[in-house]
Coordinates of C-alpha atoms and ligand atoms in Angstrom, one line a residue:
M19 CA 53.7 -17.1 -114.0
P20 CA 51.3 -18.8 -111.7
I21 CA 51.3 -22.6 -111.2
E22 CA 48.7 -24.8 -109.6
M23 CA 49.4 -25.6 -105.9
P24 CA 50.0 -29.2 -105.0
K25 CA 46.8 -31.1 -104.4
G26 CA 47.7 -31.6 -100.7
L27 CA 47.4 -27.9 -100.0
P28 CA 44.0 -26.4 -99.4
F29 CA 44.7 -23.1 -101.1
S30 CA 45.6 -21.7 -104.5
V31 CA 47.7 -18.8 -105.4
D32 CA 47.1 -16.7 -108.5
T33 CA 45.4 -19.5 -110.4
W34 CA 41.8 -19.4 -111.7
T35 CA 40.8 -22.6 -113.3
P36 CA 37.4 -24.3 -113.6
S37 CA 38.9 -27.5 -112.1
S38 CA 40.2 -25.8 -109.0
S39 CA 39.0 -27.6 -105.9
K40 CA 40.9 -25.3 -103.5
R41 CA 38.9 -23.9 -100.6
H42 CA 40.9 -20.7 -100.3
H43 CA 42.2 -18.4 -103.0
F44 CA 45.1 -15.9 -102.8
L45 CA 46.0 -13.2 -105.3
T46 CA 49.5 -11.8 -104.9
H47 CA 49.1 -8.8 -107.3
A48 CA 47.2 -7.2 -110.1
H49 CA 49.3 -8.0 -113.1
K50 CA 47.3 -9.6 -115.9
D51 CA 49.2 -12.9 -116.1
H52 CA 48.3 -13.5 -112.4
S53 CA 44.6 -12.7 -112.7
S54 CA 43.8 -14.1 -116.1
S55 CA 40.5 -16.0 -116.0
I56 CA 39.6 -14.6 -112.6
A57 CA 36.4 -13.1 -114.0
S58 CA 35.2 -16.5 -115.2
H59 CA 36.5 -18.7 -112.5
S60 CA 36.5 -16.8 -109.2
F61 CA 35.5 -18.3 -105.9
F62 CA 35.0 -16.9 -102.5
P63 CA 37.1 -16.1 -100.7
I64 CA 39.9 -14.3 -102.6
Y65 CA 42.5 -12.9 -100.2
S66 CA 44.4 -9.9 -101.5
T67 CA 45.6 -6.5 -100.4
R68 CA 43.0 -3.7 -100.7
L69 CA 44.9 -2.0 -103.5
T70 CA 45.2 -5.2 -105.5
K71 CA 41.5 -5.7 -105.1
T72 CA 40.7 -2.2 -106.3
L73 CA 43.0 -2.5 -109.3
I74 CA 41.4 -5.9 -110.2
L75 CA 37.9 -4.6 -109.9
Q76 CA 38.9 -1.8 -112.3
Q77 CA 40.2 -4.3 -114.7
Y78 CA 37.2 -6.7 -114.3
P79 CA 34.2 -4.6 -113.4
Q80 CA 32.0 -7.7 -113.7
L81 CA 33.6 -9.1 -110.5
D82 CA 31.8 -8.7 -107.2
A83 CA 33.8 -6.9 -104.5
S84 CA 32.2 -9.2 -101.9
L85 CA 34.4 -12.1 -103.2
F86 CA 37.5 -10.4 -101.7
L87 CA 38.8 -10.4 -98.2
D88 CA 41.4 -7.7 -97.5
V89 CA 44.8 -8.6 -96.1
E90 CA 47.1 -6.1 -94.4
V91 CA 50.9 -6.3 -95.0
G92 CA 52.7 -7.7 -92.0
Q93 CA 49.5 -8.8 -90.2
S94 CA 48.9 -12.5 -89.6
F95 CA 45.4 -14.0 -89.8
I96 CA 44.1 -17.5 -89.3
V97 CA 42.2 -19.4 -92.0
D98 CA 39.8 -22.1 -90.8
D99 CA 39.9 -25.2 -92.8
P100 CA 38.4 -28.7 -92.4
A101 CA 42.0 -30.1 -92.7
G102 CA 43.2 -27.9 -90.0
A103 CA 43.4 -24.1 -89.5
F104 CA 46.5 -22.4 -90.9
T105 CA 48.1 -18.9 -90.5
V106 CA 48.8 -16.6 -93.3
T107 CA 50.9 -13.4 -93.4
A108 CA 51.4 -11.1 -96.3
F109 CA 54.7 -9.3 -96.9
D110 CA 55.7 -6.7 -99.4
A111 CA 57.0 -8.3 -102.6
N112 CA 58.9 -5.3 -103.9
H113 CA 57.3 -5.8 -107.2
C114 CA 54.4 -3.4 -108.0
P115 CA 51.8 -1.5 -106.0
G116 CA 49.8 -3.8 -103.8
A117 CA 52.0 -6.8 -104.5
V118 CA 52.7 -9.2 -101.7
M119 CA 54.3 -12.6 -100.9
F120 CA 52.3 -15.0 -98.7
L121 CA 53.7 -17.0 -95.8
F122 CA 51.5 -20.1 -95.0
E123 CA 52.0 -21.9 -91.7
G124 CA 50.0 -25.0 -90.9
K125 CA 50.0 -28.7 -90.6
F126 CA 51.3 -28.9 -94.2
G127 CA 54.5 -27.1 -93.1
N128 CA 55.8 -23.6 -93.5
I129 CA 55.6 -22.3 -97.1
L130 CA 56.5 -19.0 -98.6
H131 CA 54.9 -18.1 -102.0
T132 CA 56.7 -15.1 -103.4
G133 CA 54.3 -14.3 -106.2
D134 CA 56.3 -12.0 -108.4
C135 CA 59.0 -10.4 -106.4
R136 CA 62.3 -8.5 -106.3
L137 CA 63.6 -10.5 -103.4
T138 CA 66.4 -8.2 -102.0
P139 CA 67.9 -8.8 -98.6
E140 CA 65.9 -5.7 -97.3
C141 CA 62.8 -7.4 -98.5
L142 CA 63.6 -10.6 -96.6
L143 CA 64.1 -8.7 -93.4
N144 CA 60.4 -8.2 -93.2
L145 CA 59.9 -11.9 -92.7
P146 CA 59.8 -13.4 -89.2
D147 CA 63.3 -13.6 -87.8
K148 CA 63.2 -17.4 -87.3
Y149 CA 63.0 -17.9 -91.1
V150 CA 65.9 -15.7 -92.1
G151 CA 69.6 -16.6 -91.4
R152 CA 72.0 -14.0 -90.2
K153 CA 75.7 -13.6 -90.7
G154 CA 76.4 -17.0 -92.2
K155 CA 74.1 -18.7 -89.7
E156 CA 71.2 -20.8 -90.9
P157 CA 67.7 -19.7 -89.9
R158 CA 66.4 -21.2 -86.6
C159 CA 63.4 -22.5 -88.5
P160 CA 64.0 -23.2 -92.2
L161 CA 61.0 -22.9 -94.5
D162 CA 59.8 -26.2 -95.8
C163 CA 59.2 -24.9 -99.3
V164 CA 59.5 -21.7 -101.2
F165 CA 57.5 -21.2 -104.4
L166 CA 59.9 -18.8 -106.1
D167 CA 59.6 -16.2 -108.9
C168 CA 62.5 -17.3 -111.2
T169 CA 61.6 -15.0 -114.1
F170 CA 65.2 -13.9 -114.4
G171 CA 66.7 -16.9 -112.7
N172 CA 68.9 -17.5 -115.7
F173 CA 70.0 -13.9 -115.8
S174 CA 73.5 -14.0 -114.3
Q175 CA 74.5 -10.3 -114.5
E176 CA 74.2 -8.1 -111.4
M177 CA 71.1 -5.9 -111.8
P178 CA 71.0 -2.4 -110.4
S179 CA 68.5 -1.8 -107.6
K180 CA 65.2 -0.2 -108.6
H181 CA 66.3 3.0 -106.9
S182 CA 69.6 3.1 -108.8
A183 CA 67.8 2.3 -112.1
I184 CA 65.5 5.2 -111.6
Q185 CA 68.5 7.5 -111.0
Q186 CA 69.9 6.3 -114.3
V187 CA 66.7 7.3 -116.1
I188 CA 66.9 10.8 -114.5
N189 CA 70.6 11.1 -115.4
C190 CA 69.8 10.2 -119.0
I191 CA 67.2 12.9 -119.2
W192 CA 69.7 15.4 -117.6
K193 CA 72.2 14.6 -120.3
H194 CA 69.7 15.4 -123.1
P195 CA 68.5 19.0 -122.3
D196 CA 67.7 19.6 -125.9
A197 CA 65.3 16.8 -126.3
P198 CA 62.0 18.6 -126.7
T199 CA 60.0 15.5 -125.8
V200 CA 60.9 12.6 -123.5
Y201 CA 59.1 9.4 -124.2
L202 CA 59.1 7.0 -121.2
T203 CA 58.0 3.4 -121.9
C204 CA 56.5 3.0 -118.4
N205 CA 53.0 1.7 -119.2
M206 CA 53.2 -1.2 -116.8
L207 CA 52.0 -1.4 -113.3
G208 CA 55.1 -1.1 -111.2
Q209 CA 56.8 1.4 -113.4
E210 CA 54.9 4.4 -112.1
E211 CA 57.6 4.9 -109.5
I212 CA 59.8 6.0 -112.4
L213 CA 57.2 8.5 -113.6
V214 CA 56.8 9.8 -110.1
N215 CA 60.6 10.5 -109.7
V216 CA 60.8 12.1 -113.1
S217 CA 57.9 14.3 -112.4
Q218 CA 59.3 15.3 -109.0
T219 CA 62.8 15.9 -110.3
F220 CA 61.9 18.0 -113.3
G221 CA 58.8 19.6 -111.8
A222 CA 56.6 18.6 -114.7
K223 CA 53.6 16.3 -115.1
I224 CA 53.5 13.3 -117.3
Y225 CA 51.2 13.3 -120.4
V226 CA 49.2 10.1 -120.6
D227 CA 46.9 9.7 -123.6
K228 CA 43.7 8.6 -121.9
A229 CA 42.3 7.0 -125.0
K230 CA 45.4 5.0 -125.8
Y231 CA 46.3 3.9 -122.3
A232 CA 42.8 3.8 -120.8
E233 CA 43.5 1.1 -118.2
F234 CA 46.9 2.4 -117.2
F235 CA 45.5 5.9 -117.0
T236 CA 42.9 4.6 -114.5
N237 CA 45.6 2.9 -112.5
L238 CA 47.7 6.0 -112.4
A239 CA 44.7 8.1 -111.4
L240 CA 44.2 5.8 -108.5
I241 CA 47.8 5.5 -107.3
V242 CA 49.6 8.7 -108.3
P243 CA 47.0 11.2 -109.6
E244 CA 49.3 14.2 -108.9
I245 CA 51.7 13.3 -111.7
L246 CA 49.1 12.9 -114.4
C247 CA 48.2 15.4 -117.1
E248 CA 46.3 15.3 -120.3
D249 CA 48.2 18.1 -122.0
P250 CA 50.3 16.9 -124.9
A251 CA 52.5 20.0 -124.6
S252 CA 54.1 18.4 -121.6
R253 CA 57.7 17.5 -122.2
F254 CA 57.2 14.0 -120.7
H255 CA 55.0 11.5 -122.5
L256 CA 54.0 8.0 -121.6
F257 CA 55.0 5.6 -124.5
D258 CA 54.0 2.0 -125.2
G259 CA 57.0 -0.2 -124.4
S260 CA 55.7 -3.3 -126.1
R261 CA 54.2 -3.6 -129.5
R262 CA 56.5 -2.5 -132.4
L263 CA 58.5 -0.3 -130.0
Y264 CA 61.5 0.0 -132.3
E265 CA 59.5 0.8 -135.4
R266 CA 57.6 3.5 -133.5
A267 CA 60.8 4.9 -132.0
E268 CA 62.5 5.1 -135.4
A269 CA 59.5 6.9 -136.8
K270 CA 59.6 9.5 -134.0
L271 CA 63.3 10.1 -134.7
M272 CA 62.9 10.3 -138.4
E273 CA 60.0 12.7 -138.0
A274 CA 62.2 15.1 -135.9
K275 CA 64.9 14.8 -138.6
A276 CA 62.5 15.6 -141.4
T277 CA 61.2 18.7 -139.6
L278 CA 64.7 19.8 -138.6
Q279 CA 63.9 19.6 -134.9
S280 CA 66.0 18.2 -132.1
E281 CA 65.7 14.5 -131.5
P282 CA 63.3 13.4 -128.9
L283 CA 64.6 11.1 -126.1
I284 CA 63.1 7.6 -125.9
V285 CA 63.9 5.8 -122.6
R286 CA 62.9 2.2 -121.9
P287 CA 63.4 1.3 -118.2
S288 CA 63.0 -2.5 -118.4
A289 CA 65.2 -5.7 -118.1
Q290 CA 63.7 -7.2 -121.2
W291 CA 66.3 -5.8 -123.6
Y292 CA 69.1 -7.0 -121.3
A293 CA 67.7 -10.5 -120.8
C294 CA 67.0 -11.1 -124.5
E295 CA 70.0 -12.4 -126.3
E296 CA 68.6 -13.0 -129.7
K297 CA 68.3 -10.7 -132.7
F298 CA 71.1 -8.4 -131.6
S299 CA 74.6 -7.9 -132.9
D300 CA 77.7 -8.7 -130.8
V301 CA 78.3 -5.0 -130.4
E302 CA 74.8 -4.6 -128.9
N303 CA 75.2 -7.6 -126.7
T304 CA 78.5 -6.0 -125.3
R305 CA 76.6 -2.8 -124.7
K306 CA 74.1 -4.7 -122.6
K307 CA 76.8 -5.5 -120.1
R308 CA 76.6 -1.9 -118.9
M309 CA 74.4 -1.7 -115.9
D310 CA 75.4 1.5 -114.3
E311 CA 74.1 3.9 -116.9
A312 CA 71.6 4.2 -119.8
V313 CA 72.7 2.5 -123.0
K314 CA 71.5 3.5 -126.5
D315 CA 70.6 0.7 -129.0
Q316 CA 70.8 0.6 -132.8
F317 CA 67.3 2.0 -133.1
G318 CA 68.0 5.0 -130.9
V319 CA 66.2 3.8 -127.8
W320 CA 67.9 4.3 -124.5
H321 CA 67.7 1.4 -122.1
V322 CA 68.0 1.2 -118.3
C323 CA 67.9 -2.1 -116.5
Y324 CA 64.9 -1.5 -114.3
S325 CA 63.6 -4.9 -113.0
M326 CA 60.7 -5.9 -110.9
H327 CA 62.0 -9.4 -110.7
S328 CA 65.2 -10.7 -109.1
S329 CA 68.3 -11.8 -111.0
K330 CA 69.9 -15.1 -110.5
E331 CA 72.4 -13.5 -108.1
E332 CA 69.7 -12.0 -106.0
L333 CA 67.7 -15.2 -105.9
E334 CA 70.8 -17.2 -104.8
L335 CA 71.5 -14.8 -102.0
A336 CA 67.9 -14.9 -100.9
L337 CA 67.9 -18.7 -100.8
Q338 CA 71.1 -18.7 -98.8
L339 CA 69.5 -16.5 -96.2
L340 CA 66.3 -18.5 -96.1
A341 CA 67.9 -21.9 -96.5
P342 CA 64.6 -23.6 -97.4
R343 CA 64.3 -27.4 -97.6
W344 CA 62.7 -27.2 -101.0
V345 CA 62.3 -24.7 -103.9
V346 CA 59.7 -24.7 -106.6
S347 CA 60.0 -22.4 -109.5
T348 CA 56.7 -20.6 -110.4
T349 CA 58.2 -19.7 -113.8
P350 CA 58.8 -22.5 -116.2
S351 CA 61.4 -20.6 -118.2
C352 CA 63.8 -21.2 -115.3
R353 CA 63.6 -24.4 -113.3
A354 CA 64.5 -24.4 -109.6
M355 CA 67.2 -26.9 -110.4
E356 CA 69.1 -24.3 -112.4
L357 CA 69.8 -22.4 -109.2
D358 CA 73.0 -23.3 -107.4
Y359 CA 71.4 -23.3 -104.0
V360 CA 68.9 -26.0 -105.1
K361 CA 71.6 -28.1 -106.7
K362 CA 73.8 -27.9 -103.7
H363 CA 71.4 -28.1 -100.8
C364 CA 68.1 -29.6 -101.8
F365 CA 69.7 -32.7 -103.5
N366 CA 71.6 -33.9 -100.5
S367 CA 69.7 -32.5 -97.6
K368 CA 68.6 -35.2 -95.2
G369 CA 65.6 -33.2 -94.2
A370 CA 64.5 -32.5 -97.7
L371 CA 61.9 -35.2 -97.9
N372 CA 60.4 -34.7 -94.5
K373 CA 56.8 -35.5 -93.5
S374 CA 55.3 -32.3 -94.9
M375 CA 57.1 -32.7 -98.2
W376 CA 55.5 -36.1 -98.6
K377 CA 52.2 -34.5 -97.9
L378 CA 52.8 -32.1 -100.7
L379 CA 53.4 -35.1 -102.9
D380 CA 49.7 -35.9 -102.6
M381 CA 48.8 -33.8 -105.6
T382 CA 47.5 -33.8 -109.1
L383 CA 50.0 -35.5 -111.2
E384 CA 51.3 -33.8 -114.2
T385 CA 53.4 -35.1 -117.0
S386 CA 54.5 -34.3 -120.4
D387 CA 54.2 -36.2 -123.7
E388 CA 57.4 -34.6 -124.8
F389 CA 60.2 -36.9 -124.2
G390 CA 62.8 -34.1 -124.3
T391 CA 60.9 -32.2 -121.6
L392 CA 60.8 -35.4 -119.6
V393 CA 64.5 -36.0 -119.7
K394 CA 65.2 -32.4 -118.8
S395 CA 62.8 -32.6 -115.9
V396 CA 64.3 -35.8 -114.6
S397 CA 67.9 -34.6 -114.7
C398 CA 66.9 -31.4 -113.0
N399 CA 64.6 -33.0 -110.5
P400 CA 65.8 -32.7 -106.9
V401 CA 63.2 -35.1 -105.6
L402 CA 64.3 -37.8 -107.9
E403 CA 68.0 -37.2 -107.0
E404 CA 67.2 -37.5 -103.3
T405 CA 65.0 -40.5 -103.9
L406 CA 67.7 -42.3 -105.7
Q407 CA 70.2 -41.6 -102.9
S408 CA 67.8 -43.2 -100.5
F409 CA 67.1 -46.1 -102.7
S410 CA 68.5 -49.5 -101.9
S411 CA 71.6 -50.3 -104.0
D412 CA 69.9 -53.1 -105.9
A413 CA 67.0 -51.0 -106.9
R414 CA 69.3 -48.1 -107.7
Q415 CA 71.2 -50.2 -110.2
E416 CA 68.0 -50.6 -112.0
F417 CA 67.9 -46.9 -112.7
F418 CA 71.1 -44.9 -112.9
K419 CA 73.7 -43.6 -110.5
D420 CA 73.8 -40.1 -111.7
P421 CA 71.1 -37.9 -113.1
E422 CA 73.5 -37.0 -116.0
D423 CA 73.3 -40.7 -116.9
A424 CA 69.6 -40.4 -117.4
E425 CA 69.7 -39.3 -121.0
V426 CA 72.2 -42.1 -121.9
K427 CA 70.5 -44.9 -120.1
L428 CA 67.1 -43.9 -121.3
S429 CA 67.6 -45.7 -124.6
S430 CA 65.4 -48.7 -124.1
P431 CA 61.6 -48.4 -124.1
E432 CA 61.4 -50.2 -120.7
R433 CA 63.8 -47.7 -119.1
K434 CA 61.7 -44.8 -120.5
N435 CA 58.6 -46.4 -119.1
E436 CA 60.1 -46.9 -115.7
L437 CA 61.6 -43.5 -115.5
H438 CA 58.4 -42.0 -116.7
Q439 CA 56.6 -43.6 -113.8
V440 CA 59.0 -42.2 -111.3
E441 CA 59.1 -38.9 -113.1
T442 CA 55.3 -38.8 -113.2
Y443 CA 55.3 -38.8 -109.4
Q444 CA 58.1 -36.4 -109.0
Q445 CA 57.0 -34.0 -111.7
S446 CA 54.2 -32.9 -109.5
E447 CA 56.6 -31.8 -106.8
V448 CA 58.5 -29.6 -109.1
L449 CA 55.3 -28.5 -110.8
E450 CA 57.0 -27.1 -113.8
D451 CA 55.1 -25.6 -116.7
T452 CA 51.5 -26.6 -116.0
R453 CA 50.4 -25.0 -119.1
V454 CA 52.1 -27.4 -121.4
H455 CA 51.9 -30.5 -119.2
K456 CA 48.9 -32.6 -119.6
S457 CA 47.2 -34.0 -116.6
A458 CA 47.8 -37.7 -116.2
S459 CA 46.8 -40.3 -113.8
Y460 CA 49.2 -42.5 -111.9
L461 CA 48.9 -45.0 -114.8
N462 CA 49.8 -42.6 -117.5
N463 CA 51.9 -45.3 -119.1
G464 CA 49.1 -47.8 -119.5
S465 CA 47.1 -49.9 -117.1
S466 CA 49.9 -52.2 -116.0
G467 CA 50.1 -50.6 -112.6
L468 CA 53.3 -49.4 -110.8
S469 CA 56.4 -51.2 -111.7
A470 CA 58.2 -53.4 -109.1
S471 CA 61.0 -50.9 -109.0
V472 CA 58.7 -48.0 -108.2
R473 CA 56.9 -50.0 -105.5
K474 CA 60.3 -51.0 -104.1
L475 CA 61.3 -47.3 -104.1
Y476 CA 58.3 -46.3 -102.0
R477 CA 58.7 -49.2 -99.6
S478 CA 62.4 -48.4 -99.1
M479 CA 61.4 -45.0 -97.9
N480 CA 58.7 -46.3 -95.6
V481 CA 56.0 -44.5 -97.6
P482 CA 52.8 -46.3 -98.5
V483 CA 52.7 -47.3 -102.1
P484 CA 49.9 -45.2 -103.6
K485 CA 47.0 -47.1 -105.2
P486 CA 46.6 -46.4 -108.9
L487 CA 43.4 -44.7 -110.0
P488 CA 40.9 -46.9 -111.7
S489 CA 41.0 -46.7 -115.5
L490 CA 38.2 -44.9 -117.3
V491 CA 36.9 -48.3 -118.5
D492 CA 36.7 -49.6 -115.0
L493 CA 34.8 -46.6 -113.9
M494 CA 32.3 -46.9 -116.8
N495 CA 31.9 -50.6 -116.1
S496 CA 31.2 -50.0 -112.5
H497 CA 28.8 -47.2 -113.4
K498 CA 26.9 -49.6 -115.8
R499 CA 26.8 -52.3 -113.1
T500 CA 25.3 -49.8 -110.6
K501 CA 22.7 -48.7 -113.2
R502 CA 21.7 -52.3 -113.9
G503 CA 21.4 -52.8 -110.1
I504 CA 19.0 -49.9 -109.9
N505 CA 16.9 -50.9 -112.9
Y506 CA 16.5 -54.5 -112.0
Ligands
ZN603 ZN1 54.0 -9.3 -111.8

């Protein structure tokens, strides 16, 4: 899930908004949630791999290919910018065809944006040596910030590797030799690797209904044309894994029963069933613990935990190896603070708030009207925690000693207001769910300006107290004055 980059950075990653004032645009991969609005809000230049560009142009034929600049995996290039040139390198994200992570190195610091990724240790080894720790040693040059795909950051079970999951799909098919048809719910970019392996192992092509799966058919025709066929007599069929899957699966099974035929096999290689805890019985939830072989659910669908995103365990390991100073989750469903590494290391790290981090604080401020969200963000906010530790004891007493206290001490309206002001600044650092947070000026709480406590906080850290933005009324008044000046 893309988030806006801090205002202090000259580039955007996977965001296409009318208000974007970024000078350089990066696209990590061709999944729809990372390219939505690209057709209506695209700006030159868009950096992506050639394959991602081709896939995107297939999805959005109205886009002009000249907007794109190709990047090669592993090759660094320099981007000229009025604020200072910076270097960019793309690395394989182990996610879907054409997907990359971007490493940005410039005056703003060293930043890794993972896009969507399956961040295994092997994947990390592609990064420059200096950024990756070895054998318990910290890296020579820790990254300043990692914008991290935390899609399954709350998923604490160990996930099989993609390779192992594919093997489980194949084993499942071997165990059902009587199934006349095998339905594979692999209609998402990134799952074609499963189709390729099934096709190679069983020496058969995969039937893809061109009318039903027009876009995915075009993708497959580009990436792996050799496994495609349009003959419904093939044993292997592509099956839609999303809308009303269970209903459709049951219908297929009932149909076989009614015609006294052997049951078809329906395999769903996805982590969704494993990650979703609702709507299922305890028995089913216990079944989900099995990660080493396909598991059949109550509807007759066989599941294999094939994931294009990292589990919590994998993310924790990656962060230990990278030892970044800061982590920002790009997926609001899991906040960076929920990761043990961030709790342990970003809170107390002396280097966490270094110069480049303060530069990053120069960004569009985001806040939420929802108080519940606010409290959660504060108690999960590493910047605030660090800030409070650096705070003079007097000032600190005005807030609270422990983030856990936040919810208790936030009872009075004044406290809410004060905390809201600090949080308003810090929220932008964490940049959680930008979709639900409304943009707010520094003076979101009214026109009273920054409180004494907040100003004190900034001074205690030797950081200039930012000037509040003028209110809309001030702006309109000054506009009127200017107009009068011109007219008279
Ligand atoms: Zn993706």
